[in-house]
Amino acid sequence: MTSAFQTAGNSLAGKLVRTQGVTAPAGFRGAGIAAGIKASGKSDLALVFNEGPDTAAAGVFTRNKVKAAPVLWSQQVLSAGKLRAVVLNSGGANACTGSGGFQDTHRTAEEVATALSNWGTETGAGEVAVCSTGLIGDRLPMDKLLPGVTEVVHELAGGISGGTDAAYAIMTTDTVPKQAAFHHVDKWNVGGMAKGAGMLAPSLATMLSVITTDAVATADQLDTALRNATRLSYDRLDVDGATSTNDTVLLLSSGASGVTPSQEDLNAAVLAVCDDLADQMMADAEGVTKRVRVIVSGAVSEDDALIGARTVARDSLVKTALFGSDPNWGRVLAAIGIAPIELDPDRIAVSFNGSPVCVDGVGAPGAREVDLSGEDIEVTIDLGLGDFTVSIRTTDLSHAYVEENSAYSS
Amino acid sequence: MTSAFQTAGNSLAGKLVRTQGVTAPAGFRGAGIAAGIKASGKSDLALVFNEGPDTAAAGVFTRNKVKAAPVLWSQQVLSAGKLRAVVLNSGGANACTGSGGFQDTHRTAEEVATALSNWGTETGAGEVAVCSTGLIGDRLPMDKLLPGVTEVVHELAGGISGGTDAAYAIMTTDTVPKQAAFHHVDKWNVGGMAKGAGMLAPSLATMLSVITTDAVATADQLDTALRNATRLSYDRLDVDGATSTNDTVLLLSSGASGVTPSQEDLNAAVLAVCDDLADQMMADAEGVTKRVRVIVSGAVSEDDALIGARTVARDSLVKTALFGSDPNWGRVLAAIGIAPIELDPDRIAVSFNGSPVCVDGVGAPGAREVDLSGEDIEVTIDLGLGDFTVSIRTTDLSHAYVEENSAYSS
């Protein structure tokens, strides 16, 4: 959790907690229900509602060229820089579903707008973002989803626990809900929730995340804060190199605190929340038995450091070695060696959990005896060429990962 | 096996067999012994010897920036375009071993040259290529390797089985030796052996391969034939996206047949042998339970088809689904969608073993019921944009892969 503040490069005055999420900032309500979209009967429909007074918003979406219907819809909606609500469903991605699937998304947004208007807040479908997660390729059961929308709007009447209910409703293979909130000493707040356990990779993970704030900020300021935060947090989480068709991160501001923080403080607070949520996603990734940080330092550019760290973080042989608690540093060298970056094999130094295992490209004494039996492993690779450092979060490659992802249409 | 000839694009007159390898062409001898480099006591030292009259040769090496000592040595030796012998050891990669490791390689080549000279063929160390495979990071036990060199030279006196002995001696986690030979009707031949079961990826696999021919050809002609063959065979085998520090493919010609084939025929015959060896490596890859072909067609360029096929072939979620015999075509769409190539999501068609599962980016009827329980799976992705097609060999991601690669310093 300290990393967020280090990365932000300043000392942000406030407190980060994990007991609250999107409803921690003033002006937001949340709800989550079981609408029957999931065959299991578990909670599967969430709503985040912005009571205002402001409705400025920003979004970041998957870079996958195959985009799910809700991504196409929400990108369109966000072009106006305003959001009144976000409706999210698990139990189906509504991806690769053609024009029929897009109509389903549009219909869902209209149903939310109607229900919110009936509930007392005049809302247009163009102010409602839609997020979906689950199996790719199937149409959503609209006969269950649409009645669910009316129900979830009624649930908004609940208190602060509505944010937690929403965090539960967006879970797929996640085993725990992920929430974080940052309370600034100047009495403005940022809250967030996220889901994502597999298909986690750069260009966002298979993740949905909604961040809220009661700070006063324009859509442009929110956009700056959100892009900065995703670049340094979610984009540096790489579990399996896969990038989803549905990745969506939204930032909504209500302005209800009446406080206008500096852009720098807003950036730092949004990053703090996203970074903590990224940490929670790493810890709950599919099949994870080791939480791994791959740090590349001494690179000639930030890009080189990032590409190098990502290449090692994705390497199946490194990841299986870490699963086996095996300090097989040769695989780290082989992995960094294929990264398309500037490097000198004779200057590379590698350490595991701070113990040097390779110096100047050659094994260090005792390298094979380093203890990696714990759950947290830090792999540091110093290229010895420049001043740039990047850290990537990843996991090991375990039997449980294979098991979870080989079950029929998981 | 027919694929080699299809890829070659001509009808090569001859016969491919798997019962012979590097000693199938006239003018070559081979040997393999247990020198004690492997703790298991298994065969670990191989020699391929070219009796001539010619000694033209070519080589292709790993593109990993971290190169093992034997790769650095053999690249240097090959600059003269001549090879009298290749010595290969398993039981240690001699990678990341610094200048001491390079001296070990040099010393090995000198020992081979001395032993061959004593045996009756005047040889310089600069005519001896060295290949090593095994764990990265440890020095080789020279006290065992050097006496082994004398012994393996004496073993050259044996007959045609020497090629098979050599193929056994280069095995690491391979479960079977890999050999192939092509006998042209015009009475010239190409033979080869290869090893490689893990760390298999583009830019060659963790593989060593020695190809021999008794055709008359210059070093330049051999180089052309070898680069064409590796580009279309070994470079299109991608088991785990990892590229070794030691990959080496060598082509030696003895000219002993006295026949000078056309460059086209030489290309085709070398490709036929390499392609068959690549097929054998796929079938024996670490933890393989499915042999998978990923074919991308309808691409606007060969590069696009290749990058697209490779991206899908490397996708952990596709590979685990295939392990589970799960026709989860949505993961194929999600994978191809992140490939940096030209594509239109609404024109993509996917089929599994010939059954359409996705048409125009949307699921086809019966897609979830396609039977993938067999050992061979063909995933075809038609981008519908152009005329280029590339096929990549890969495997599933199984429990056995994780098991084999998580054992201590495997």
XYZ file of N, CA, C and O in Angstrom, chain B residues 168 171-178 196-197 283-287 404:
68
model
N 20.175 -39.605 -28.902
C 19.858 -39.902 -27.494
C 20.664 -39.009 -26.546
O 20.167 -38.557 -25.515
N 19.346 -35.429 -25.455
C 18.037 -35.287 -24.812
C 18.150 -34.683 -23.403
O 19.078 -34.968 -22.669
N 17.189 -33.824 -23.063
C 17.095 -33.340 -21.674
C 15.758 -33.844 -21.118
O 15.679 -34.974 -20.671
N 14.705 -33.012 -21.162
C 13.402 -33.510 -20.724
C 12.653 -34.189 -21.877
O 11.515 -34.616 -21.699
N 13.280 -34.287 -23.021
C 12.691 -35.068 -24.120
C 12.461 -36.501 -23.638
O 13.278 -37.042 -22.889
N 11.380 -37.100 -24.097
C 11.144 -38.506 -23.724
C 11.553 -39.451 -24.845
O 11.716 -40.643 -24.620
N 11.707 -38.931 -26.046
C 12.144 -39.752 -27.180
C 13.153 -38.961 -28.007
O 13.092 -37.734 -28.068
N 14.093 -39.688 -28.658
C 15.015 -38.995 -29.565
C 14.254 -38.585 -30.828
O 13.248 -39.202 -31.171
N 14.716 -37.514 -31.471
C 14.048 -37.022 -32.678
C 15.012 -37.055 -33.849
O 16.012 -36.347 -33.841
N 14.483 -30.866 -27.793
C 13.770 -29.675 -27.358
C 12.395 -30.061 -26.903
O 11.642 -30.690 -27.622
N 12.069 -29.689 -25.671
C 10.774 -30.080 -25.124
C 10.162 -28.958 -24.312
O 8.968 -28.886 -24.144
N 5.096 -32.924 -30.500
C 4.444 -34.114 -29.939
C 5.067 -34.540 -28.614
O 4.425 -35.200 -27.799
N 6.316 -34.132 -28.373
C 7.021 -34.552 -27.157
C 7.259 -33.370 -26.213
O 8.076 -33.442 -25.301
N 6.531 -32.273 -26.407
C 6.742 -31.082 -25.580
C 6.373 -31.382 -24.128
O 5.556 -32.254 -23.852
N 6.999 -30.618 -23.229
C 6.763 -30.831 -21.794
C 5.284 -30.719 -21.458
O 4.648 -29.705 -21.731
N 4.757 -31.754 -20.862
C 3.392 -31.710 -20.364
C 2.322 -31.733 -21.426
O 1.142 -31.523 -21.133
N 6.174 -30.340 -14.382
C 7.529 -30.555 -14.900
C 8.410 -29.325 -14.722
O 9.611 -29.425 -14.501
